[in-house]
mmCIF file with all atom_site columns, C-alpha atoms in Angstrom:
data_model
loop_
_atom_site.group_PDB
_atom_site.id
_atom_site.type_symbol
_atom_site.label_atom_id
_atom_site.label_alt_id
_atom_site.label_comp_id
_atom_site.label_asym_id
_atom_site.label_entity_id
_atom_site.label_seq_id
_atom_site.pdbx_PDB_ins_code
_atom_site.Cartn_x
_atom_site.Cartn_y
_atom_site.Cartn_z
_atom_site.occupancy
_atom_site.B_iso_or_equiv
_atom_site.pdbx_formal_charge
_atom_site.auth_seq_id
_atom_site.auth_comp_id
_atom_site.auth_asym_id
_atom_site.auth_atom_id
_atom_site.pdbx_PDB_model_num
ATOM 1   C CA . ASP A 1 1   ? -18.763 -1.224  7.492  1.00 80.00 ? 1289 ASP A CA 1
ATOM 2   C CA . SER A 1 2   ? -19.964 -4.310  9.199  1.00 83.00 ? 1290 SER A CA 1
ATOM 3   C CA . GLY A 1 3   ? -23.365 -2.977  10.604 1.00 92.00 ? 1291 GLY A CA 1
ATOM 4   C CA . VAL A 1 4   ? -22.439 -3.853  14.388 1.00 96.00 ? 1292 VAL A CA 1
ATOM 5   C CA . THR A 1 5   ? -22.169 -0.827  16.448 1.00 96.00 ? 1293 THR A CA 1
ATOM 6   C CA . GLN A 1 6   ? -20.539 -0.895  19.776 1.00 97.00 ? 1294 GLN A CA 1
ATOM 7   C CA . THR A 1 7   ? -20.318 2.054   22.145 1.00 97.00 ? 1295 THR A CA 1
ATOM 8   C CA . PRO A 1 8   ? -18.104 3.531   23.725 1.00 97.00 ? 1296 PRO A CA 1
ATOM 9   C CA . LYS A 1 9   ? -15.165 2.915   21.647 1.00 96.00 ? 1297 LYS A CA 1
ATOM 10  C CA . HIS A 1 10  ? -12.774 3.827   24.547 1.00 96.00 ? 1298 HIS A CA 1
ATOM 11  C CA . LEU A 1 11  ? -13.251 3.550   28.316 1.00 97.00 ? 1299 LEU A CA 1
ATOM 12  C CA . ILE A 1 12  ? -10.725 4.501   31.031 1.00 97.00 ? 1300 ILE A CA 1
ATOM 13  C CA . THR A 1 13  ? -11.769 3.770   34.526 1.00 97.00 ? 1301 THR A CA 1
ATOM 14  C CA . ALA A 1 14  ? -10.187 2.744   37.721 1.00 97.00 ? 1302 ALA A CA 1
ATOM 15  C CA . THR A 1 15  ? -10.008 -0.690  39.609 1.00 97.00 ? 1303 THR A CA 1
ATOM 16  C CA . GLY A 1 16  ? -12.975 -1.639  41.451 1.00 97.00 ? 1304 GLY A CA 1
ATOM 17  C CA . GLN A 1 17  ? -15.422 0.127   39.256 1.00 97.00 ? 1305 GLN A CA 1
ATOM 18  C CA . ARG A 1 18  ? -18.164 -0.911  37.079 1.00 97.00 ? 1306 ARG A CA 1
ATOM 19  C CA . VAL A 1 19  ? -18.799 -0.414  33.306 1.00 98.00 ? 1307 VAL A CA 1
ATOM 20  C CA . THR A 1 20  ? -21.532 -0.926  30.689 1.00 98.00 ? 1308 THR A CA 1
ATOM 21  C CA . LEU A 1 21  ? -20.631 -1.732  27.172 1.00 98.00 ? 1309 LEU A CA 1
ATOM 22  C CA . ARG A 1 22  ? -23.348 -1.634  24.484 1.00 98.00 ? 1310 ARG A CA 1
ATOM 23  C CA . CYS A 1 23  ? -23.751 -3.373  21.192 1.00 98.00 ? 1311 CYS A CA 1
ATOM 24  C CA . SER A 1 24  ? -26.346 -2.995  18.385 1.00 98.00 ? 1312 SER A CA 1
ATOM 25  C CA . PRO A 1 25  ? -26.344 -5.891  15.960 1.00 97.00 ? 1313 PRO A CA 1
ATOM 26  C CA . ARG A 1 26  ? -26.668 -5.535  12.341 1.00 96.00 ? 1314 ARG A CA 1
ATOM 27  C CA . SER A 1 27  ? -30.172 -5.429  11.191 1.00 94.00 ? 1315 SER A CA 1
ATOM 28  C CA . GLY A 1 28  ? -31.983 -8.558  11.143 1.00 92.00 ? 1316 GLY A CA 1
ATOM 29  C CA . ASP A 1 29  ? -29.272 -10.639 13.292 1.00 94.00 ? 1317 ASP A CA 1
ATOM 30  C CA . LEU A 1 30  ? -30.742 -12.330 16.143 1.00 94.00 ? 1318 LEU A CA 1
ATOM 31  C CA . SER A 1 31  ? -27.838 -13.440 17.935 1.00 94.00 ? 1319 SER A CA 1
ATOM 32  C CA . VAL A 1 32  ? -25.128 -11.335 19.582 1.00 96.00 ? 1320 VAL A CA 1
ATOM 33  C CA . TYR A 1 33  ? -21.555 -12.760 20.618 1.00 95.00 ? 1321 TYR A CA 1
ATOM 34  C CA . TRP A 1 34  ? -19.133 -10.963 23.181 1.00 97.00 ? 1322 TRP A CA 1
ATOM 35  C CA . TYR A 1 35  ? -15.501 -11.889 22.538 1.00 96.00 ? 1323 TYR A CA 1
ATOM 36  C CA . GLN A 1 36  ? -12.600 -10.446 24.517 1.00 96.00 ? 1324 GLN A CA 1
ATOM 37  C CA . GLN A 1 37  ? -9.099  -9.707  22.867 1.00 93.00 ? 1325 GLN A CA 1
ATOM 38  C CA . SER A 1 38  ? -6.032  -9.319  25.250 1.00 92.00 ? 1326 SER A CA 1
ATOM 39  C CA . LEU A 1 39  ? -2.207  -9.655  24.535 1.00 86.00 ? 1327 LEU A CA 1
ATOM 40  C CA . ASP A 1 40  ? -1.902  -12.606 27.193 1.00 86.00 ? 1328 ASP A CA 1
ATOM 41  C CA . GLN A 1 41  ? -5.310  -14.448 26.309 1.00 86.00 ? 1329 GLN A CA 1
ATOM 42  C CA . GLY A 1 42  ? -6.037  -13.696 22.713 1.00 89.00 ? 1330 GLY A CA 1
ATOM 43  C CA . LEU A 1 43  ? -9.441  -13.746 21.601 1.00 92.00 ? 1331 LEU A CA 1
ATOM 44  C CA . GLN A 1 44  ? -11.736 -15.621 23.667 1.00 93.00 ? 1332 GLN A CA 1
ATOM 45  C CA . PHE A 1 45  ? -15.577 -16.050 23.392 1.00 93.00 ? 1333 PHE A CA 1
ATOM 46  C CA . LEU A 1 46  ? -17.345 -14.857 26.495 1.00 95.00 ? 1334 LEU A CA 1
ATOM 47  C CA . ILE A 1 47  ? -21.185 -15.392 25.796 1.00 94.00 ? 1335 ILE A CA 1
ATOM 48  C CA . GLN A 1 48  ? -23.903 -15.685 23.398 1.00 93.00 ? 1336 GLN A CA 1
ATOM 49  C CA . TYR A 1 49  ? -27.452 -14.477 23.265 1.00 94.00 ? 1337 TYR A CA 1
ATOM 50  C CA . TYR A 1 50  ? -29.939 -15.597 20.797 1.00 92.00 ? 1338 TYR A CA 1
ATOM 51  C CA . ASN A 1 51  ? -33.191 -13.824 20.507 1.00 93.00 ? 1339 ASN A CA 1
ATOM 52  C CA . GLY A 1 52  ? -32.919 -12.543 23.856 1.00 94.00 ? 1340 GLY A CA 1
ATOM 53  C CA . GLU A 1 53  ? -32.072 -16.030 25.702 1.00 93.00 ? 1341 GLU A CA 1
ATOM 54  C CA . GLU A 1 54  ? -28.491 -17.018 26.659 1.00 92.00 ? 1342 GLU A CA 1
ATOM 55  C CA . ARG A 1 55  ? -27.141 -19.472 24.309 1.00 89.00 ? 1343 ARG A CA 1
ATOM 56  C CA . ALA A 1 56  ? -23.759 -20.336 24.914 1.00 87.00 ? 1344 ALA A CA 1
ATOM 57  C CA . LYS A 1 57  ? -21.201 -19.405 27.691 1.00 89.00 ? 1345 LYS A CA 1
ATOM 58  C CA . GLY A 1 58  ? -17.490 -19.310 27.415 1.00 89.00 ? 1346 GLY A CA 1
ATOM 59  C CA . ASN A 1 59  ? -14.785 -18.171 29.531 1.00 82.00 ? 1347 ASN A CA 1
ATOM 60  C CA . ILE A 1 60  ? -16.719 -15.382 31.271 1.00 92.00 ? 1348 ILE A CA 1
ATOM 61  C CA . LEU A 1 61  ? -15.916 -14.377 34.659 1.00 94.00 ? 1349 LEU A CA 1
ATOM 62  C CA . GLU A 1 62  ? -18.792 -14.482 37.494 1.00 95.00 ? 1350 GLU A CA 1
ATOM 63  C CA . ARG A 1 63  ? -17.710 -10.516 37.620 1.00 96.00 ? 1351 ARG A CA 1
ATOM 64  C CA . PHE A 1 64  ? -19.047 -10.097 34.112 1.00 97.00 ? 1352 PHE A CA 1
ATOM 65  C CA . SER A 1 65  ? -22.863 -10.445 33.151 1.00 96.00 ? 1353 SER A CA 1
ATOM 66  C CA . ALA A 1 66  ? -24.686 -9.785  29.758 1.00 97.00 ? 1354 ALA A CA 1
ATOM 67  C CA . GLN A 1 67  ? -28.172 -9.383  28.534 1.00 97.00 ? 1355 GLN A CA 1
ATOM 68  C CA . GLN A 1 68  ? -30.076 -9.028  25.202 1.00 97.00 ? 1356 GLN A CA 1
ATOM 69  C CA . PHE A 1 69  ? -33.025 -6.585  25.114 1.00 97.00 ? 1357 PHE A CA 1
ATOM 70  C CA . PRO A 1 70  ? -36.267 -6.838  23.146 1.00 96.00 ? 1358 PRO A CA 1
ATOM 71  C CA . ASP A 1 71  ? -34.682 -4.824  20.519 1.00 95.00 ? 1359 ASP A CA 1
ATOM 72  C CA . LEU A 1 72  ? -31.832 -7.276  20.264 1.00 96.00 ? 1360 LEU A CA 1
ATOM 73  C CA . HIS A 1 73  ? -29.055 -4.941  21.363 1.00 97.00 ? 1361 HIS A CA 1
ATOM 74  C CA . SER A 1 74  ? -27.064 -6.348  24.190 1.00 98.00 ? 1362 SER A CA 1
ATOM 75  C CA . GLU A 1 75  ? -24.946 -5.024  27.263 1.00 98.00 ? 1363 GLU A CA 1
ATOM 76  C CA . LEU A 1 76  ? -21.907 -6.349  28.495 1.00 98.00 ? 1364 LEU A CA 1
ATOM 77  C CA . ASN A 1 77  ? -21.477 -5.582  32.337 1.00 98.00 ? 1365 ASN A CA 1
ATOM 78  C CA . LEU A 1 78  ? -18.130 -5.603  34.052 1.00 98.00 ? 1366 LEU A CA 1
ATOM 79  C CA . SER A 1 79  ? -17.838 -5.250  37.946 1.00 97.00 ? 1367 SER A CA 1
ATOM 80  C CA . SER A 1 80  ? -15.284 -5.009  40.300 1.00 97.00 ? 1368 SER A CA 1
ATOM 81  C CA . LEU A 1 81  ? -12.900 -4.436  37.596 1.00 97.00 ? 1369 LEU A CA 1
ATOM 82  C CA . GLU A 1 82  ? -9.410  -5.465  37.866 1.00 96.00 ? 1370 GLU A CA 1
ATOM 83  C CA . LEU A 1 83  ? -6.212  -4.378  35.959 1.00 95.00 ? 1371 LEU A CA 1
ATOM 84  C CA . GLY A 1 84  ? -6.230  -7.714  34.156 1.00 94.00 ? 1372 GLY A CA 1
ATOM 85  C CA . ASP A 1 85  ? -9.558  -6.725  32.557 1.00 96.00 ? 1373 ASP A CA 1
ATOM 86  C CA . SER A 1 86  ? -8.061  -4.340  30.422 1.00 97.00 ? 1374 SER A CA 1
ATOM 87  C CA . ALA A 1 87  ? -8.540  -5.454  26.982 1.00 97.00 ? 1375 ALA A CA 1
ATOM 88  C CA . LEU A 1 88  ? -10.515 -5.014  23.534 1.00 95.00 ? 1376 LEU A CA 1
ATOM 89  C CA . TYR A 1 89  ? -14.019 -6.356  23.723 1.00 97.00 ? 1377 TYR A CA 1
ATOM 90  C CA . PHE A 1 90  ? -15.749 -7.190  20.716 1.00 96.00 ? 1378 PHE A CA 1
ATOM 91  C CA . CYS A 1 91  ? -19.450 -7.568  19.738 1.00 97.00 ? 1379 CYS A CA 1
ATOM 92  C CA . ALA A 1 92  ? -20.533 -9.828  16.865 1.00 95.00 ? 1380 ALA A CA 1
ATOM 93  C CA . SER A 1 93  ? -23.758 -10.653 15.356 1.00 95.00 ? 1381 SER A CA 1
ATOM 94  C CA . SER A 1 94  ? -25.361 -13.556 13.356 1.00 92.00 ? 1382 SER A CA 1
ATOM 95  C CA . VAL A 1 95  ? -28.565 -14.054 11.600 1.00 90.00 ? 1383 VAL A CA 1
ATOM 96  C CA . GLY A 1 96  ? -29.411 -17.240 13.426 1.00 82.00 ? 1384 GLY A CA 1
ATOM 97  C CA . ALA A 1 97  ? -28.127 -19.183 16.452 1.00 80.00 ? 1385 ALA A CA 1
ATOM 98  C CA . GLY A 1 98  ? -24.822 -20.026 14.777 1.00 75.00 ? 1386 GLY A CA 1
ATOM 99  C CA . GLY A 1 99  ? -22.922 -22.233 12.430 1.00 69.00 ? 1387 GLY A CA 1
ATOM 100 C CA . ALA A 1 100 ? -20.860 -22.101 9.515  1.00 65.00 ? 1388 ALA A CA 1
ATOM 101 C CA . ASN A 1 101 ? -23.351 -20.889 7.170  1.00 72.00 ? 1389 ASN A CA 1
ATOM 102 C CA . GLN A 1 102 ? -24.313 -17.770 9.600  1.00 80.00 ? 1390 GLN A CA 1
ATOM 103 C CA . PRO A 1 103 ? -21.024 -16.098 9.567  1.00 85.00 ? 1391 PRO A CA 1
ATOM 104 C CA . GLN A 1 104 ? -20.386 -13.546 12.311 1.00 90.00 ? 1392 GLN A CA 1
ATOM 105 C CA . HIS A 1 105 ? -20.230 -9.592  11.639 1.00 92.00 ? 1393 HIS A CA 1
ATOM 106 C CA . PHE A 1 106 ? -17.750 -7.916  14.199 1.00 94.00 ? 1394 PHE A CA 1
ATOM 107 C CA . GLY A 1 107 ? -17.756 -4.634  15.353 1.00 95.00 ? 1395 GLY A CA 1
ATOM 108 C CA . ASP A 1 108 ? -14.905 -2.284  16.089 1.00 93.00 ? 1396 ASP A CA 1
ATOM 109 C CA . GLY A 1 109 ? -14.594 -3.191  19.390 1.00 94.00 ? 1397 GLY A CA 1
ATOM 110 C CA . THR A 1 110 ? -14.722 -1.128  22.857 1.00 97.00 ? 1398 THR A CA 1
ATOM 111 C CA . ARG A 1 111 ? -11.085 -0.664  24.350 1.00 96.00 ? 1399 ARG A CA 1
ATOM 112 C CA . LEU A 1 112 ? -11.257 -0.908  28.157 1.00 97.00 ? 1400 LEU A CA 1
ATOM 113 C CA . SER A 1 113 ? -8.408  0.496   30.255 1.00 97.00 ? 1401 SER A CA 1
ATOM 114 C CA . ILE A 1 114 ? -8.189  -0.021  33.804 1.00 96.00 ? 1402 ILE A CA 1
ATOM 115 C CA . LEU A 1 115 ? -5.787  2.441   35.457 1.00 92.00 ? 1403 LEU A CA 1
ATOM 116 C CA . GLY B 2 1   ? -11.210 -28.849 24.308 1.00 82.00 ? 1299 GLY B CA 1
ATOM 117 C CA . ASP B 2 2   ? -11.102 -27.159 20.910 1.00 87.00 ? 1300 ASP B CA 1
ATOM 118 C CA . SER B 2 3   ? -7.801  -25.341 20.110 1.00 92.00 ? 1301 SER B CA 1
ATOM 119 C CA . VAL B 2 4   ? -6.341  -23.490 17.138 1.00 96.00 ? 1302 VAL B CA 1
ATOM 120 C CA . THR B 2 5   ? -2.817  -23.283 16.472 1.00 96.00 ? 1303 THR B CA 1
ATOM 121 C CA . GLN B 2 6   ? -1.112  -20.640 14.320 1.00 94.00 ? 1304 GLN B CA 1
ATOM 122 C CA . MET B 2 7   ? 2.247   -20.286 13.149 1.00 84.00 ? 1305 MET B CA 1
ATOM 123 C CA . GLU B 2 8   ? 4.122   -17.568 15.232 1.00 81.00 ? 1306 GLU B CA 1
ATOM 124 C CA . GLY B 2 9   ? 4.546   -14.355 13.721 1.00 83.00 ? 1307 GLY B CA 1
ATOM 125 C CA . PRO B 2 10  ? 5.205   -11.489 12.793 1.00 94.00 ? 1308 PRO B CA 1
ATOM 126 C CA . VAL B 2 11  ? 5.617   -12.419 9.404  1.00 96.00 ? 1309 VAL B CA 1
ATOM 127 C CA . THR B 2 12  ? 7.278   -9.911  6.871  1.00 97.00 ? 1310 THR B CA 1
ATOM 128 C CA . LEU B 2 13  ? 7.049   -10.042 3.057  1.00 97.00 ? 1311 LEU B CA 1
ATOM 129 C CA . SER B 2 14  ? 8.015   -8.182  -0.012 1.00 97.00 ? 1312 SER B CA 1
ATOM 130 C CA . GLU B 2 15  ? 5.020   -7.161  -2.177 1.00 97.00 ? 1313 GLU B CA 1
ATOM 131 C CA . GLU B 2 16  ? 4.207   -10.005 -4.908 1.00 97.00 ? 1314 GLU B CA 1
ATOM 132 C CA . ALA B 2 17  ? 5.887   -12.625 -2.549 1.00 97.00 ? 1315 ALA B CA 1
ATOM 133 C CA . PHE B 2 18  ? 3.900   -15.872 -1.589 1.00 98.00 ? 1316 PHE B CA 1
ATOM 134 C CA . LEU B 2 19  ? 2.181   -15.957 1.569  1.00 97.00 ? 1317 LEU B CA 1
ATOM 135 C CA . THR B 2 20  ? 1.561   -19.152 3.917  1.00 97.00 ? 1318 THR B CA 1
ATOM 136 C CA . ILE B 2 21  ? 0.170   -19.010 7.355  1.00 97.00 ? 1319 ILE B CA 1
ATOM 137 C CA . ASN B 2 22  ? -0.207  -22.234 8.832  1.00 97.00 ? 1320 ASN B CA 1
ATOM 138 C CA . CYS B 2 23  ? -3.046  -23.247 10.808 1.00 97.00 ? 1321 CYS B CA 1
ATOM 139 C CA . THR B 2 24  ? -3.760  -26.565 12.622 1.00 97.00 ? 1322 THR B CA 1
ATOM 140 C CA . TYR B 2 25  ? -6.836  -27.417 15.015 1.00 96.00 ? 1323 TYR B CA 1
ATOM 141 C CA . THR B 2 26  ? -7.842  -29.621 17.420 1.00 94.00 ? 1324 THR B CA 1
ATOM 142 C CA . ALA B 2 27  ? -11.779 -30.208 17.962 1.00 90.00 ? 1325 ALA B CA 1
ATOM 143 C CA . THR B 2 28  ? -14.409 -32.925 18.345 1.00 80.00 ? 1326 THR B CA 1
ATOM 144 C CA . GLY B 2 29  ? -16.812 -33.587 15.635 1.00 77.00 ? 1327 GLY B CA 1
ATOM 145 C CA . TYR B 2 30  ? -16.452 -31.803 12.236 1.00 81.00 ? 1328 TYR B CA 1
ATOM 146 C CA . PRO B 2 31  ? -15.912 -28.390 12.867 1.00 89.00 ? 1329 PRO B CA 1
ATOM 147 C CA . SER B 2 32  ? -16.295 -25.721 10.290 1.00 90.00 ? 1330 SER B CA 1
ATOM 148 C CA . LEU B 2 33  ? -13.300 -23.576 9.931  1.00 93.00 ? 1331 LEU B CA 1
ATOM 149 C CA . PHE B 2 34  ? -12.576 -19.915 9.015  1.00 94.00 ? 1332 PHE B CA 1
ATOM 150 C CA . TRP B 2 35  ? -10.003 -17.051 8.134  1.00 96.00 ? 1333 TRP B CA 1
ATOM 151 C CA . TYR B 2 36  ? -10.688 -13.604 9.624  1.00 96.00 ? 1334 TYR B CA 1
ATOM 152 C CA . VAL B 2 37  ? -8.481  -10.476 9.145  1.00 97.00 ? 1335 VAL B CA 1
ATOM 153 C CA . GLN B 2 38  ? -8.131  -7.516  11.328 1.00 94.00 ? 1336 GLN B CA 1
ATOM 154 C CA . TYR B 2 39  ? -6.979  -4.435  10.072 1.00 92.00 ? 1337 TYR B CA 1
ATOM 155 C CA . PRO B 2 40  ? -5.567  -1.360  12.304 1.00 87.00 ? 1338 PRO B CA 1
ATOM 156 C CA . GLY B 2 41  ? -8.299  0.160   14.637 1.00 84.00 ? 1339 GLY B CA 1
ATOM 157 C CA . GLU B 2 42  ? -10.903 -2.442  13.011 1.00 86.00 ? 1340 GLU B CA 1
ATOM 158 C CA . GLY B 2 43  ? -12.830 -5.260  14.041 1.00 89.00 ? 1341 GLY B CA 1
ATOM 159 C CA . LEU B 2 44  ? -12.360 -8.734  12.410 1.00 93.00 ? 1342 LEU B CA 1
ATOM 160 C CA . GLN B 2 45  ? -13.775 -9.569  8.778  1.00 94.00 ? 1343 GLN B CA 1
ATOM 161 C CA . LEU B 2 46  ? -14.567 -12.766 7.682  1.00 93.00 ? 1344 LEU B CA 1
ATOM 162 C CA . LEU B 2 47  ? -11.872 -13.632 4.775  1.00 96.00 ? 1345 LEU B CA 1
ATOM 163 C CA . LEU B 2 48  ? -12.948 -17.313 3.906  1.00 96.00 ? 1346 LEU B CA 1
ATOM 164 C CA . LYS B 2 49  ? -14.501 -20.416 5.371  1.00 93.00 ? 1347 LYS B CA 1
ATOM 165 C CA . ALA B 2 50  ? -14.778 -24.141 4.550  1.00 93.00 ? 1348 ALA B CA 1
ATOM 166 C CA . THR B 2 51  ? -17.346 -26.259 6.227  1.00 89.00 ? 1349 THR B CA 1
ATOM 167 C CA . LYS B 2 52  ? -16.206 -30.002 5.515  1.00 89.00 ? 1350 LYS B CA 1
ATOM 168 C CA . ALA B 2 53  ? -13.266 -31.931 4.675  1.00 92.00 ? 1351 ALA B CA 1
ATOM 169 C CA . ASP B 2 54  ? -11.352 -30.823 1.207  1.00 95.00 ? 1352 ASP B CA 1
ATOM 170 C CA . ASP B 2 55  ? -13.509 -27.913 0.920  1.00 95.00 ? 1353 ASP B CA 1
ATOM 171 C CA . LYS B 2 56  ? -11.541 -25.078 -0.389 1.00 97.00 ? 1354 LYS B CA 1
ATOM 172 C CA . GLY B 2 57  ? -12.464 -21.537 0.639  1.00 96.00 ? 1355 GLY B CA 1
ATOM 173 C CA . SER B 2 58  ? -11.298 -18.594 -1.522 1.00 97.00 ? 1356 SER B CA 1
ATOM 174 C CA . ASN B 2 59  ? -11.741 -14.903 -1.434 1.00 97.00 ? 1357 ASN B CA 1
ATOM 175 C CA . LYS B 2 60  ? -9.615  -11.743 -2.986 1.00 95.00 ? 1358 LYS B CA 1
ATOM 176 C CA . GLY B 2 61  ? -7.009  -14.095 -3.920 1.00 97.00 ? 1359 GLY B CA 1
ATOM 177 C CA . PHE B 2 62  ? -6.412  -15.955 -0.581 1.00 98.00 ? 1360 PHE B CA 1
ATOM 178 C CA . GLU B 2 63  ? -7.039  -19.536 -0.216 1.00 98.00 ? 1361 GLU B CA 1
ATOM 179 C CA . ALA B 2 64  ? -7.340  -22.434 2.345  1.00 98.00 ? 1362 ALA B CA 1
ATOM 180 C CA . THR B 2 65  ? -8.216  -26.086 2.139  1.00 98.00 ? 1363 THR B CA 1
ATOM 181 C CA . TYR B 2 66  ? -10.005 -28.021 4.534  1.00 96.00 ? 1364 TYR B CA 1
ATOM 182 C CA . ARG B 2 67  ? -7.526  -31.018 5.195  1.00 96.00 ? 1365 ARG B CA 1
ATOM 183 C CA . LYS B 2 68  ? -9.063  -33.420 7.840  1.00 93.00 ? 1366 LYS B CA 1
ATOM 184 C CA . GLU B 2 69  ? -6.453  -35.952 7.691  1.00 93.00 ? 1367 GLU B CA 1
ATOM 185 C CA . THR B 2 70  ? -3.551  -33.365 8.702  1.00 95.00 ? 1368 THR B CA 1
ATOM 186 C CA . THR B 2 71  ? -6.148  -31.243 10.783 1.00 95.00 ? 1369 THR B CA 1
ATOM 187 C CA . SER B 2 72  ? -5.071  -28.091 8.961  1.00 97.00 ? 1370 SER B CA 1
ATOM 188 C CA . PHE B 2 73  ? -6.405  -25.236 7.398  1.00 97.00 ? 1371 PHE B CA 1
ATOM 189 C CA . HIS B 2 74  ? -3.091  -23.026 5.838  1.00 98.00 ? 1372 HIS B CA 1
ATOM 190 C CA . LEU B 2 75  ? -3.818  -19.802 4.584  1.00 98.00 ? 1373 LEU B CA 1
ATOM 191 C CA . GLU B 2 76  ? -2.313  -18.957 0.967  1.00 98.00 ? 1374 GLU B CA 1
ATOM 192 C CA . LYS B 2 77  ? -1.839  -16.157 -1.382 1.00 98.00 ? 1375 LYS B CA 1
ATOM 193 C CA . GLY B 2 78  ? 0.157   -16.105 -4.662 1.00 97.00 ? 1376 GLY B CA 1
ATOM 194 C CA . SER B 2 79  ? 1.262   -12.457 -4.751 1.00 96.00 ? 1377 SER B CA 1
ATOM 195 C CA . VAL B 2 80  ? 0.749   -10.412 -1.798 1.00 97.00 ? 1378 VAL B CA 1
ATOM 196 C CA . GLN B 2 81  ? 0.302   -6.378  -1.785 1.00 97.00 ? 1379 GLN B CA 1
ATOM 197 C CA . VAL B 2 82  ? 0.750   -3.775  1.000  1.00 96.00 ? 1380 VAL B CA 1
ATOM 198 C CA . SER B 2 83  ? -2.977  -3.418  1.390  1.00 95.00 ? 1381 SER B CA 1
ATOM 199 C CA . ASP B 2 84  ? -2.812  -7.093  2.779  1.00 97.00 ? 1382 ASP B CA 1
ATOM 200 C CA . SER B 2 85  ? -0.816  -6.205  5.743  1.00 97.00 ? 1383 SER B CA 1
ATOM 201 C CA . ALA B 2 86  ? -2.857  -6.939  8.784  1.00 97.00 ? 1384 ALA B CA 1
ATOM 202 C CA . VAL B 2 87  ? -3.556  -9.648  11.702 1.00 95.00 ? 1385 VAL B CA 1
ATOM 203 C CA . TYR B 2 88  ? -5.009  -13.057 10.332 1.00 97.00 ? 1386 TYR B CA 1
ATOM 204 C CA . PHE B 2 89  ? -6.810  -15.278 12.826 1.00 96.00 ? 1387 PHE B CA 1
ATOM 205 C CA . CYS B 2 90  ? -7.689  -18.951 11.962 1.00 97.00 ? 1388 CYS B CA 1
ATOM 206 C CA . ALA B 2 91  ? -10.863 -19.897 13.942 1.00 94.00 ? 1389 ALA B CA 1
ATOM 207 C CA . LEU B 2 92  ? -13.184 -22.986 14.196 1.00 92.00 ? 1390 LEU B CA 1
ATOM 208 C CA . SER B 2 93  ? -16.798 -23.474 14.976 1.00 88.00 ? 1391 SER B CA 1
ATOM 209 C CA . SER B 2 94  ? -17.515 -26.718 16.746 1.00 78.00 ? 1392 SER B CA 1
ATOM 210 C CA . ASN B 2 95  ? -20.082 -29.071 15.346 1.00 63.00 ? 1393 ASN B CA 1
ATOM 211 C CA . ALA B 2 96  ? -19.966 -31.648 18.068 1.00 60.00 ? 1394 ALA B CA 1
ATOM 212 C CA . GLY B 2 97  ? -22.767 -34.024 17.886 1.00 53.00 ? 1395 GLY B CA 1
ATOM 213 C CA . GLY B 2 98  ? -24.066 -32.768 14.569 1.00 51.00 ? 1396 GLY B CA 1
ATOM 214 C CA . THR B 2 99  ? -25.302 -29.538 16.408 1.00 53.00 ? 1397 THR B CA 1
ATOM 215 C CA . SER B 2 100 ? -23.775 -26.409 15.127 1.00 52.00 ? 1398 SER B CA 1
ATOM 216 C CA . TYR B 2 101 ? -22.717 -23.845 17.892 1.00 62.00 ? 1399 TYR B CA 1
ATOM 217 C CA . GLY B 2 102 ? -22.028 -20.252 17.270 1.00 76.00 ? 1400 GLY B CA 1
ATOM 218 C CA . LYS B 2 103 ? -18.852 -19.794 19.288 1.00 85.00 ? 1401 LYS B CA 1
ATOM 219 C CA . LEU B 2 104 ? -15.700 -19.194 17.700 1.00 90.00 ? 1402 LEU B CA 1
ATOM 220 C CA . THR B 2 105 ? -12.442 -20.555 18.994 1.00 91.00 ? 1403 THR B CA 1
ATOM 221 C CA . PHE B 2 106 ? -9.637  -18.500 17.804 1.00 94.00 ? 1404 PHE B CA 1
ATOM 222 C CA . GLY B 2 107 ? -5.843  -19.061 17.120 1.00 95.00 ? 1405 GLY B CA 1
ATOM 223 C CA . GLN B 2 108 ? -3.479  -16.573 18.428 1.00 93.00 ? 1406 GLN B CA 1
ATOM 224 C CA . GLY B 2 109 ? -3.269  -14.334 15.077 1.00 94.00 ? 1407 GLY B CA 1
ATOM 225 C CA . THR B 2 110 ? -0.291  -13.760 12.984 1.00 95.00 ? 1408 THR B CA 1
ATOM 226 C CA . ILE B 2 111 ? 0.730   -10.367 11.983 1.00 95.00 ? 1409 ILE B CA 1
ATOM 227 C CA . LEU B 2 112 ? 1.562   -9.764  8.459  1.00 97.00 ? 1410 LEU B CA 1
ATOM 228 C CA . THR B 2 113 ? 3.373   -7.037  7.171  1.00 97.00 ? 1411 THR B CA 1
ATOM 229 C CA . VAL B 2 114 ? 4.041   -6.339  3.468  1.00 97.00 ? 1412 VAL B CA 1
ATOM 230 C CA . HIS B 2 115 ? 6.629   -3.935  1.984  1.00 96.00 ? 1413 HIS B CA 1
ATOM 231 C CA . PRO B 2 116 ? 6.506   -2.197  -1.512 1.00 95.00 ? 1414 PRO B CA 1
#
């Protein structure tokens, strides 16, 4: 058990809809990262928050947004969903802002299926 | 930009066989290198890491050495077990300009299946 909790585990919805994925980091971790894992793109970094502030941005679509709340949990919002958004979305957390000596601990992911 | 290339899989081995999964990278600065493992239905777990050239990371019988001259970080294990069956990801964390970044850039993953 990594200590990172993601909910829900599975989500099935239709094109055009909006969903929210939730992540609770390990106790004491200040950074939250979001990654998307799909068959064609592999594992891709989306965005990082550190202590409530956006720290780094990757290949995140404009239809996607995220935030980190004062209690450090994070939410990833996906809107105007398309079939290609079907993927496994991982959240990870680390103690500090990032780096080799701050390993990232991953949750079990949320599997999003768009019908 | 940064990139990681892993040998294509899947890799199928018999128990106690020797394992090598090749990984090469392209990055600015001096990245840190990682191997992560993903078991079915689970998230990624850090297997080992190396932060500078010639460092050797090791864990659970797996080893990888950071080779700057060949920009490689190949994963090896002398004797695999059925329980090692999983997907293995090579990854890097950029350190361009001396600033550490949390973002991980992953390879495409290599599926390993070990038969009894």
